[in-house]
Amino acid sequence: MNTDPTQQTPTGWWTEAAIYQIYPRSFADSDGDGVGDLPGITARLDHLVELGVDAVWLSPFYPSPQADAGYDVADYRNVDPLFGTLADADKLLTEARSRGLRVIVDLVPNHTSSAHRWFQEALAASPGSLPRSRYIFRDGLGPAGDQPPNDWQSVFGGPAWTRTVDPDGQPGQWYLHLFDTGQPDLNWDNPEVHEEFLDVLRFWLDRGVDGFRVDVAHGLIKQANLPDWQEPQEILSGNEIDKPRPPMWDQEGVHEIYRQWRQVLDSYPGERVLVAEAWVEPAERLARYVRPDEMHQAFNFEYLLAAWTAPAQYAVITRSLEATDSVGAPTTWVLSNHDVVRHASRLGLAIGGGRPNGIGIGDPQPDAALGLRRARAATLLMLALPGSAYLYQGEELGLPEHTTMPDEARQDPTWARSGHTQRGRDGCRVPIPWEADAPSYGFGPTDASWLPQPPSWAEYALDRQRDVPGSTYELYREALRLRRAHGLGRGTLEWLSSDDETLVFRNGELTVLTNFGDAPVPLPPNAEVLATSAPLTGIAIPTDVTVWLRS
Ligand code: GLC
């Protein structure tokens, strides 16, 4: 028997699951206030069953001033009235379970909201006090203390420090916030912070959640003494393995936290999982988050960021599989989420032209038809890969980014904090269309929508695509059905060929071919086409098309 834990392949549901991300603000609005809510999600669960996913991950729905769309949590054990009540959350969990859907919730441990009781207590307390020690407060530099304690920048732009005002009205200490000013970073050197989050984990596990997506999992521990870091701030550390780590990301100490959390999850019945949102490169560093006694999975952002070329895709797929194999974990795949330009638009931009943080009026616009064509090919390629796949709401409709949103409508703090240089993430967060001819395209019972929906979105609505052969929705449905029927998620990838234009691999009895080149590629002889991302031309596979074949 093999006793090396890294050589034992895990077998839980999550290892091969298709997991659908719901961004509650924008999925379905039951009360017509323009913001999606938990009862709206519950009412639409049958859509997810029909689509054929195994689980949902819900972005935060906790009480929050919404300075960062709910990633600023004021109370980890409740539901914001904007989204409903705890009873609504319980109902959602029960209804999901009765349909065989698992539910993962978002946990935000790097920072709280500035409205959190702990932070309010810290502001009212004096420097060096216990309430202040739950956060990262420091005196400012310079004789008057009016310079930030170090040079760190916020991910959203501007300094990562804000100066406080003491109860007597005098300027006080500074606090660290790697994100918005409304998101003070917690001090994970304080044992009380550990205790608090262990309790929050239990709170939601007791209510029946199947796991947690852990926000900014690579950020909790900062290097001692908070040394200056003269580099521009990016959430992705982007380091080669032998370069110095930025002092705020991917520090060794984070792993001990997840080992402890893992023990809590393992003490519960069923297979509960931890999923790391860790913008860590290269894949070998990321793999350290999914060692056998830590998290179960980590988002594969290197895959999401890879260029749409055969060599780039070959390299990232191979590297991802090798890195997770080395620690005995399954790989994950993801193309879109609430923080990046939707892949139906991203892939319509020039290859190698950089990655915009949002697209707006006056920016180079993606080629919508090309983007959708490549997005469909990319998804069909992704869903054939072994491991689990994360889908972001609306991508099953081929939904593009809203790339012409009026700047006045933007709500992502990135836009203001970057001095209006980075448009940010609103374009991928627009409420999704369900019915072409209904108010707010069926998002809610009224016209209200917290971000404006583009006038062209009727054509993407679910009711325009359901049962329409060749629609993006039917492509997703069929691919998810075949993926399950052929056990692709638990299969093994075997490369048959790869060159500058095409990738061909086998997974079980399926052969998967993607044509990235300019010229059509002939179908292999005697191949039965099980799925194709676009119509074939006779016996040829055109440019930017993926096919699933059985020979
Ligand atoms: C994660 C979330 C993002 C949020 C940030 C701060 O990256 O995905 O939406 O702004 O963390 O919590």
Coordinates of C-alpha atoms in Angstrom, one line a residue, residues 26-549:
S26 CA -26.4 40.3 -10.0
F27 CA -28.0 36.9 -10.3
A28 CA -31.7 37.3 -9.5
D29 CA -33.6 40.0 -7.7
S30 CA -36.8 38.9 -6.0
D31 CA -38.0 42.2 -4.6
G32 CA -37.4 44.6 -7.4
D33 CA -34.9 46.9 -5.6
G34 CA -32.3 46.4 -8.4
V35 CA -30.0 44.2 -6.3
G36 CA -30.1 40.4 -6.5
D37 CA -30.9 38.5 -3.3
L38 CA -31.0 35.1 -1.7
P39 CA -34.7 34.4 -2.4
G40 CA -34.0 35.3 -6.0
I41 CA -31.3 32.7 -6.1
T42 CA -33.5 30.0 -4.5
A43 CA -36.2 30.7 -7.1
R44 CA -33.7 30.1 -9.9
L45 CA -32.0 26.9 -8.6
D46 CA -33.7 24.8 -11.2
H47 CA -31.7 26.7 -13.8
L48 CA -28.5 25.3 -12.3
V49 CA -29.9 21.8 -12.2
E50 CA -30.9 22.1 -15.9
L51 CA -27.5 23.5 -16.7
G52 CA -25.9 20.5 -15.0
V53 CA -23.5 21.9 -12.5
D54 CA -22.7 20.1 -9.2
A55 CA -22.2 23.0 -6.8
V56 CA -22.5 26.7 -6.4
W57 CA -20.2 29.2 -4.8
L58 CA -21.9 32.3 -3.4
S59 CA -20.0 35.6 -3.3
P60 CA -20.5 37.4 0.1
F61 CA -24.0 38.2 1.3
Y62 CA -23.1 39.2 4.8
P63 CA -24.0 42.5 6.5
S64 CA -21.7 45.1 4.9
P65 CA -21.6 48.8 3.9
Q66 CA -20.8 47.5 0.4
A67 CA -17.7 49.5 0.0
D68 CA -16.3 46.6 -2.1
A69 CA -19.6 44.9 -3.1
G70 CA -19.8 42.9 0.1
Y71 CA -16.1 41.9 0.4
D72 CA -16.1 44.3 3.3
V73 CA -17.9 42.2 6.0
A74 CA -19.3 43.9 9.1
D75 CA -20.8 40.7 10.6
Y76 CA -19.6 37.2 9.6
R77 CA -22.6 35.4 11.1
N78 CA -25.6 37.1 9.4
V79 CA -27.1 38.2 6.1
D80 CA -27.3 41.8 4.9
P81 CA -31.0 42.9 4.6
L82 CA -30.1 43.8 1.1
F83 CA -29.9 40.1 0.3
G84 CA -32.4 38.7 2.8
T85 CA -32.2 37.0 6.2
L86 CA -30.5 34.1 7.9
A87 CA -33.7 32.2 7.4
D88 CA -33.4 32.9 3.6
A89 CA -29.9 31.5 3.7
D90 CA -31.1 28.4 5.5
K91 CA -33.9 28.0 2.9
L92 CA -31.4 28.3 0.1
L93 CA -29.2 25.6 1.6
T94 CA -32.1 23.3 2.1
E95 CA -33.5 23.8 -1.4
A96 CA -30.1 23.4 -3.0
R97 CA -29.5 20.2 -1.1
S98 CA -32.9 18.8 -2.1
R99 CA -31.8 19.2 -5.7
G100 CA -28.4 17.6 -5.2
L101 CA -26.5 20.9 -5.4
R102 CA -23.7 21.6 -3.0
V103 CA -23.1 25.1 -1.7
I104 CA -19.8 26.9 -0.9
V105 CA -19.8 30.3 0.7
D106 CA -17.2 33.0 0.6
L107 CA -15.1 33.7 3.6
V108 CA -13.2 37.0 3.9
P109 CA -10.5 36.6 6.5
N110 CA -7.8 39.1 5.4
H111 CA -9.8 42.2 6.4
T112 CA -13.1 43.1 7.9
S113 CA -15.3 46.1 7.1
S114 CA -14.4 49.3 8.8
A115 CA -18.0 49.1 10.1
H116 CA -17.2 45.8 11.9
R117 CA -17.7 46.1 15.7
W118 CA -14.0 45.2 16.2
F119 CA -12.8 48.1 14.1
Q120 CA -15.1 50.5 15.7
E121 CA -13.8 49.4 19.1
A122 CA -10.2 49.8 17.8
L123 CA -10.9 53.4 16.7
A124 CA -12.3 54.2 20.1
A125 CA -9.4 52.6 21.9
S126 CA -5.9 54.0 22.4
P127 CA -2.6 53.0 20.6
G128 CA -1.2 49.7 21.9
S129 CA -4.6 48.6 23.3
L130 CA -6.1 45.1 22.9
P131 CA -8.8 46.3 20.4
R132 CA -6.1 47.9 18.2
S133 CA -4.1 44.7 18.2
R134 CA -6.7 42.9 16.1
Y135 CA -5.8 45.1 13.2
I136 CA -2.5 46.6 11.9
F137 CA -2.2 50.0 13.4
R138 CA 1.1 51.9 13.3
D139 CA 2.4 55.4 14.1
G140 CA 3.1 57.5 11.0
L141 CA 6.6 58.5 10.0
G142 CA 8.1 62.0 10.2
P143 CA 8.1 64.4 13.2
A144 CA 4.4 64.9 13.0
G145 CA 3.6 61.3 12.1
D146 CA 1.9 62.5 9.0
Q147 CA 3.6 60.1 6.6
P148 CA 2.3 56.5 6.1
P149 CA 4.3 53.9 8.0
N150 CA 5.6 52.3 4.8
D151 CA 5.3 52.6 1.0
W152 CA 2.7 49.9 0.4
Q153 CA 0.0 50.6 -2.1
S154 CA -3.6 49.4 -2.1
V155 CA -4.5 46.9 -4.8
F156 CA -7.3 49.3 -5.8
G157 CA -4.8 52.2 -6.1
G158 CA -3.5 54.9 -3.7
P159 CA -1.7 54.3 -0.4
A160 CA -2.5 51.1 1.6
W161 CA -2.6 53.2 4.8
T162 CA -5.3 55.6 6.2
R163 CA -4.7 57.9 9.1
T164 CA -7.3 57.8 11.9
V165 CA -8.7 60.6 14.0
D166 CA -8.5 60.2 17.7
P167 CA -11.6 60.6 19.9
D168 CA -10.3 64.1 20.9
G169 CA -10.3 65.1 17.2
Q170 CA -6.4 65.0 16.9
P171 CA -4.8 63.0 14.0
G172 CA -3.9 59.6 15.3
Q173 CA -2.3 56.3 14.1
W174 CA -2.5 54.8 10.7
Y175 CA -4.1 51.5 9.8
L176 CA -3.3 49.1 6.9
H177 CA -5.7 48.2 4.2
L178 CA -4.4 46.3 1.2
F179 CA -7.8 47.0 -0.5
D180 CA -10.2 49.8 0.2
T181 CA -10.1 52.2 3.2
G182 CA -13.3 50.4 4.3
Q183 CA -11.4 47.1 4.5
P184 CA -8.9 47.3 7.4
D185 CA -6.5 44.3 7.4
L186 CA -6.7 42.0 10.4
N187 CA -3.7 41.1 12.4
W188 CA -3.3 37.4 12.1
D189 CA -0.5 37.5 14.7
N190 CA -3.2 37.9 17.3
P191 CA -4.6 34.5 18.5
E192 CA -8.0 36.1 19.1
V193 CA -8.3 36.6 15.3
H194 CA -7.6 32.8 14.8
E195 CA -10.3 31.9 17.4
E196 CA -12.8 34.2 15.8
F197 CA -12.5 32.6 12.3
L198 CA -12.5 29.1 13.7
D199 CA -15.8 30.0 15.2
V200 CA -17.1 31.5 12.0
L201 CA -16.2 28.4 10.1
R202 CA -18.2 26.3 12.6
F203 CA -21.1 28.7 12.4
W204 CA -21.6 28.0 8.7
L205 CA -20.6 24.4 8.8
D206 CA -23.3 23.8 11.4
R207 CA -25.8 25.4 9.0
G208 CA -24.8 22.9 6.4
V209 CA -22.5 24.6 3.9
D210 CA -20.2 22.3 1.9
G211 CA -17.2 24.5 2.1
F212 CA -15.6 27.9 1.8
R213 CA -14.0 29.9 -0.9
V214 CA -11.3 31.8 1.0
D215 CA -10.8 35.4 -0.2
V216 CA -7.3 36.7 -0.6
A217 CA -5.9 33.5 1.0
H218 CA -2.4 34.5 0.3
G219 CA -2.6 37.8 2.1
L220 CA -3.3 37.1 5.8
I221 CA 0.3 37.1 7.1
K222 CA 2.6 40.1 6.4
Q223 CA 6.3 40.0 6.7
A224 CA 7.4 41.1 10.2
N225 CA 8.3 44.8 10.5
L226 CA 6.3 45.6 7.3
P227 CA 9.3 46.5 5.1
D228 CA 9.0 48.9 2.2
W229 CA 8.2 47.3 -1.2
Q230 CA 9.1 49.6 -4.0
E231 CA 7.1 47.7 -6.6
P232 CA 3.7 48.6 -7.9
Q233 CA 1.0 46.7 -6.1
E234 CA -0.7 43.9 -7.8
I235 CA -2.8 41.2 -6.3
L236 CA -0.9 38.6 -8.3
S237 CA 2.5 38.3 -6.8
G238 CA 3.8 37.4 -10.3
N239 CA 7.1 36.1 -8.9
E240 CA 9.4 33.6 -10.3
I241 CA 10.1 31.0 -7.7
D242 CA 13.6 32.3 -6.9
K243 CA 12.7 36.0 -6.6
P244 CA 12.0 37.7 -3.3
R245 CA 8.3 37.5 -2.2
P246 CA 6.5 40.7 -1.8
P247 CA 6.1 41.3 2.0
M248 CA 2.4 41.2 1.9
W249 CA 1.7 38.1 -0.2
D250 CA 2.3 34.4 0.0
Q251 CA 4.1 34.4 3.3
E252 CA 5.0 31.1 4.9
G253 CA 2.7 31.7 8.0
V254 CA -0.5 31.4 6.0
H255 CA -0.1 27.7 5.7
E256 CA -0.4 27.0 9.4
I257 CA -3.7 28.8 9.4
Y258 CA -5.2 26.5 6.7
R259 CA -3.8 23.4 8.4
Q260 CA -5.9 24.4 11.5
W261 CA -8.9 25.1 9.4
R262 CA -8.6 21.8 7.6
Q263 CA -8.8 20.0 11.0
V264 CA -12.1 21.8 11.7
L265 CA -13.6 20.8 8.3
D266 CA -12.4 17.3 8.7
S267 CA -14.2 17.0 12.0
Y268 CA -17.5 17.5 10.2
P269 CA -19.4 14.7 8.4
G270 CA -19.6 14.8 4.6
E271 CA -16.9 16.2 2.4
R272 CA -16.5 19.9 3.2
V273 CA -13.9 21.8 1.3
L274 CA -11.6 24.9 1.4
V275 CA -10.9 26.6 -1.9
A276 CA -8.1 29.2 -2.0
E277 CA -8.3 32.4 -3.8
A278 CA -4.6 32.9 -3.9
W279 CA -3.2 35.0 -6.7
V280 CA 0.2 33.2 -6.5
E281 CA 2.5 32.3 -9.3
P282 CA 4.2 30.1 -10.4
A283 CA 2.0 26.9 -10.1
E284 CA 4.5 25.3 -7.8
R285 CA 4.0 28.0 -5.2
L286 CA 0.2 27.7 -5.6
A287 CA 0.4 24.0 -5.1
R288 CA 1.7 24.5 -1.6
Y289 CA -1.8 25.7 -0.6
V290 CA -3.3 22.4 -1.5
R291 CA -0.9 20.0 0.2
P292 CA -2.8 17.1 1.8
D293 CA -3.4 18.7 5.2
E294 CA -4.2 22.2 3.9
M295 CA -6.9 23.4 1.4
H296 CA -8.6 21.1 -1.0
Q297 CA -8.4 23.4 -4.1
A298 CA -7.0 26.6 -5.3
F299 CA -8.2 28.7 -8.3
N300 CA -5.9 28.3 -11.2
F301 CA -5.5 31.9 -12.2
E302 CA -2.4 31.2 -14.3
Y303 CA -4.8 29.3 -16.6
L304 CA -7.3 32.2 -16.7
L305 CA -4.5 34.6 -17.6
A306 CA -2.9 32.4 -20.3
A307 CA -2.9 33.7 -23.9
W308 CA -5.1 32.1 -26.5
T309 CA -2.4 30.3 -28.4
A310 CA -1.6 26.6 -28.7
P311 CA 1.8 26.9 -27.1
A312 CA 0.6 29.0 -24.2
Q313 CA -2.4 26.8 -23.5
Y314 CA -0.2 23.6 -23.8
A315 CA 2.3 25.1 -21.3
V316 CA -0.2 26.2 -18.7
I317 CA -2.2 23.0 -18.8
T318 CA 0.9 20.8 -18.5
R319 CA 2.4 23.0 -15.7
S320 CA -0.9 23.0 -13.8
L321 CA -1.3 19.3 -13.9
E322 CA 2.3 18.7 -12.9
A323 CA 2.2 21.1 -10.0
T324 CA -0.9 19.8 -8.4
D325 CA 0.1 16.2 -9.1
S326 CA 3.3 16.9 -7.1
V327 CA 1.2 17.4 -4.0
G328 CA -1.5 14.8 -4.8
A329 CA -4.3 17.4 -5.4
P330 CA -6.7 17.7 -8.3
T331 CA -6.3 20.7 -10.6
T332 CA -8.9 23.4 -11.1
W333 CA -9.7 25.4 -14.2
V334 CA -11.4 28.8 -14.5
L335 CA -11.9 31.4 -17.2
S336 CA -14.1 34.1 -15.7
N337 CA -15.1 35.5 -12.3
H338 CA -16.3 38.7 -10.8
D339 CA -12.8 40.3 -10.8
V340 CA -11.7 39.9 -14.4
V341 CA -13.0 40.9 -17.9
R342 CA -15.4 38.2 -19.0
H343 CA -13.7 35.7 -21.2
A344 CA -16.2 36.3 -24.1
S345 CA -14.7 39.8 -24.3
R346 CA -11.2 39.2 -23.1
L347 CA -10.6 36.7 -25.9
G348 CA -11.9 39.3 -28.4
L349 CA -8.9 41.6 -27.6
A350 CA -5.6 41.4 -29.5
I351 CA -3.5 38.5 -28.3
G352 CA -0.5 39.7 -26.3
G353 CA -2.0 43.2 -26.0
G354 CA -2.1 43.2 -22.2
R355 CA -4.9 42.6 -19.7
P356 CA -7.1 45.6 -19.1
N357 CA -8.6 46.0 -15.6
G358 CA -12.0 46.8 -17.0
I359 CA -13.0 48.3 -20.4
G360 CA -15.0 51.5 -20.9
I361 CA -16.0 54.1 -23.5
G362 CA -13.0 55.3 -25.4
D363 CA -11.0 52.1 -24.7
P364 CA -10.1 49.7 -27.5
Q365 CA -13.2 47.6 -27.8
P366 CA -13.1 43.8 -28.1
D367 CA -14.2 42.0 -31.3
A368 CA -17.5 40.6 -29.9
A369 CA -17.9 37.8 -32.5
L370 CA -14.3 36.7 -32.3
G371 CA -14.4 36.8 -28.5
L372 CA -17.5 34.7 -28.3
R373 CA -16.2 32.2 -30.8
R374 CA -12.9 31.8 -28.8
A375 CA -14.8 31.8 -25.5
R376 CA -16.9 28.8 -26.7
A377 CA -13.8 27.0 -27.9
A378 CA -12.0 27.8 -24.6
T379 CA -14.9 26.5 -22.5
L380 CA -15.2 23.3 -24.5
L381 CA -11.4 22.8 -24.1
M382 CA -11.6 23.6 -20.3
L383 CA -14.6 21.2 -19.7
A384 CA -12.6 18.3 -21.2
L385 CA -9.7 18.7 -18.7
P386 CA -9.4 16.5 -15.7
G387 CA -10.1 18.3 -12.4
S388 CA -12.8 20.6 -11.4
A389 CA -14.1 23.6 -13.4
Y390 CA -15.4 26.9 -12.1
L391 CA -18.0 28.7 -14.1
Y392 CA -19.1 32.3 -13.6
Q393 CA -22.8 33.2 -13.8
G394 CA -23.7 34.4 -17.3
E395 CA -20.9 32.7 -19.1
E396 CA -23.3 29.9 -20.0
L397 CA -25.1 32.6 -22.0
G398 CA -22.0 33.7 -23.7
L399 CA -22.4 37.0 -21.9
P400 CA -19.8 39.6 -22.8
E401 CA -18.4 42.3 -20.5
H402 CA -20.3 45.6 -20.5
T403 CA -17.6 47.5 -22.2
T404 CA -19.4 50.8 -22.7
M405 CA -20.8 51.4 -19.3
P406 CA -21.1 55.1 -18.5
D407 CA -18.4 56.0 -16.0
E408 CA -20.9 57.7 -13.7
A409 CA -22.5 54.3 -13.1
R410 CA -19.4 52.6 -11.9
Q411 CA -19.3 51.4 -8.4
D412 CA -16.0 49.4 -8.1
P413 CA -13.7 51.4 -5.7
T414 CA -10.9 50.8 -8.2
W415 CA -12.2 53.5 -10.5
A416 CA -12.0 56.3 -7.9
R417 CA -8.9 55.0 -6.0
S418 CA -6.9 54.7 -9.2
G419 CA -7.6 58.3 -10.0
H420 CA -9.8 57.2 -12.9
T421 CA -7.1 55.3 -14.6
Q422 CA -8.4 51.7 -14.0
R423 CA -12.0 51.2 -14.9
G424 CA -12.3 48.2 -12.7
R425 CA -14.6 45.3 -12.4
D426 CA -18.2 46.6 -12.9
G427 CA -18.3 45.4 -16.5
C428 CA -18.4 41.7 -15.5
R429 CA -20.8 42.3 -12.6
V430 CA -23.9 43.5 -14.5
P431 CA -27.1 41.7 -13.6
I432 CA -27.7 38.8 -16.0
P433 CA -30.5 38.5 -18.5
W434 CA -33.1 35.7 -18.1
E435 CA -36.0 36.9 -20.4
A436 CA -35.5 39.0 -23.5
D437 CA -38.7 40.9 -23.3
A438 CA -39.1 41.4 -19.5
P439 CA -38.1 44.4 -17.4
S440 CA -34.4 44.2 -16.5
Y441 CA -34.4 41.1 -18.8
G442 CA -36.1 39.2 -16.1
F443 CA -33.4 39.9 -13.5
G444 CA -36.1 41.2 -11.2
P445 CA -39.8 42.2 -11.4
T446 CA -38.9 45.9 -12.1
D447 CA -36.6 47.8 -14.4
A448 CA -34.2 48.4 -11.5
S449 CA -30.7 47.2 -11.9
W450 CA -27.8 48.3 -9.7
L451 CA -25.5 48.5 -12.7
P452 CA -27.0 49.4 -16.1
Q453 CA -27.6 46.5 -18.5
P454 CA -26.6 47.1 -22.1
P455 CA -29.5 47.5 -24.6
S456 CA -28.0 44.7 -26.7
W457 CA -28.4 42.0 -24.0
A458 CA -31.8 40.7 -25.1
E459 CA -30.1 38.3 -27.5
Y460 CA -28.2 36.7 -24.6
A461 CA -31.2 36.1 -22.5
L462 CA -31.8 32.5 -21.3
D463 CA -35.2 32.3 -23.0
R464 CA -33.7 33.2 -26.4
Q465 CA -31.2 30.3 -26.0
R466 CA -32.9 27.5 -24.3
D467 CA -33.6 24.6 -26.7
V468 CA -32.0 26.5 -29.5
P469 CA -29.5 24.2 -31.2
G470 CA -26.1 25.7 -31.3
S471 CA -26.8 28.4 -28.7
T472 CA -24.1 28.9 -26.1
Y473 CA -26.4 27.8 -23.4
E474 CA -27.1 24.5 -25.1
L475 CA -23.4 24.1 -25.8
Y476 CA -22.7 24.4 -22.0
R477 CA -25.5 22.0 -21.1
E478 CA -24.4 19.4 -23.6
A479 CA -20.7 19.7 -22.6
L480 CA -21.6 19.4 -18.9
R481 CA -23.8 16.4 -19.6
L482 CA -21.0 14.6 -21.7
R483 CA -18.4 15.6 -19.1
R484 CA -20.3 13.8 -16.4
A485 CA -21.3 10.8 -18.6
H486 CA -17.7 10.3 -19.7
G487 CA -16.2 11.0 -16.2
L488 CA -13.9 13.6 -17.8
G489 CA -13.4 15.4 -14.4
R490 CA -11.8 12.3 -12.9
G491 CA -10.0 11.2 -16.1
T492 CA -6.4 11.5 -17.2
L493 CA -5.0 13.8 -19.8
E494 CA -2.7 12.3 -22.5
W495 CA -1.3 14.6 -25.1
L496 CA -1.6 13.2 -28.6
S497 CA 0.0 16.2 -30.3
S498 CA 0.7 19.9 -29.8
D499 CA 2.2 22.4 -32.2
D500 CA 1.9 26.1 -32.9
E501 CA -1.6 25.7 -34.3
T502 CA -3.4 22.8 -32.7
L503 CA -3.7 20.9 -29.4
V504 CA -4.9 17.3 -29.4
F505 CA -5.3 15.2 -26.2
R506 CA -7.2 12.2 -25.0
N507 CA -9.2 12.0 -21.8
G508 CA -10.7 8.5 -21.5
E509 CA -12.5 7.6 -24.7
L510 CA -12.7 11.2 -25.9
T511 CA -10.2 12.9 -28.2
V512 CA -10.2 16.7 -27.8
L513 CA -8.9 18.9 -30.6
T514 CA -8.6 22.7 -30.6
N515 CA -7.6 24.6 -33.7
F516 CA -5.9 27.9 -32.8
G517 CA -4.4 28.3 -36.3
D518 CA -5.5 30.3 -39.3
A519 CA -6.3 27.3 -41.5
P520 CA -8.9 24.6 -41.1
V521 CA -7.7 21.3 -39.8
P522 CA -9.1 18.0 -41.2
L523 CA -11.2 15.9 -38.9
P524 CA -9.4 12.7 -38.1
P525 CA -10.8 9.8 -40.1
N526 CA -13.7 7.8 -38.6
A527 CA -14.2 10.3 -35.9
E528 CA -17.6 10.7 -34.4
V529 CA -18.2 14.3 -33.3
L530 CA -19.8 14.4 -29.9
A531 CA -19.6 18.2 -29.4
T532 CA -18.2 21.2 -31.3
S533 CA -17.9 24.8 -30.2
A534 CA -19.0 26.0 -33.7
P535 CA -20.3 24.4 -36.9
L536 CA -17.7 22.4 -38.8
T537 CA -17.1 23.1 -42.5
G538 CA -17.6 19.7 -44.1
I539 CA -14.9 17.5 -42.7
A540 CA -12.7 20.4 -41.4
I541 CA -12.4 22.0 -38.0
P542 CA -12.2 25.8 -38.6
T543 CA -10.1 28.3 -36.7
D544 CA -10.9 28.9 -33.0
V545 CA -12.9 25.7 -32.7
T546 CA -12.7 22.9 -30.2
V547 CA -14.2 19.5 -30.9
W548 CA -14.8 16.4 -28.8
L549 CA -14.4 13.2 -30.8

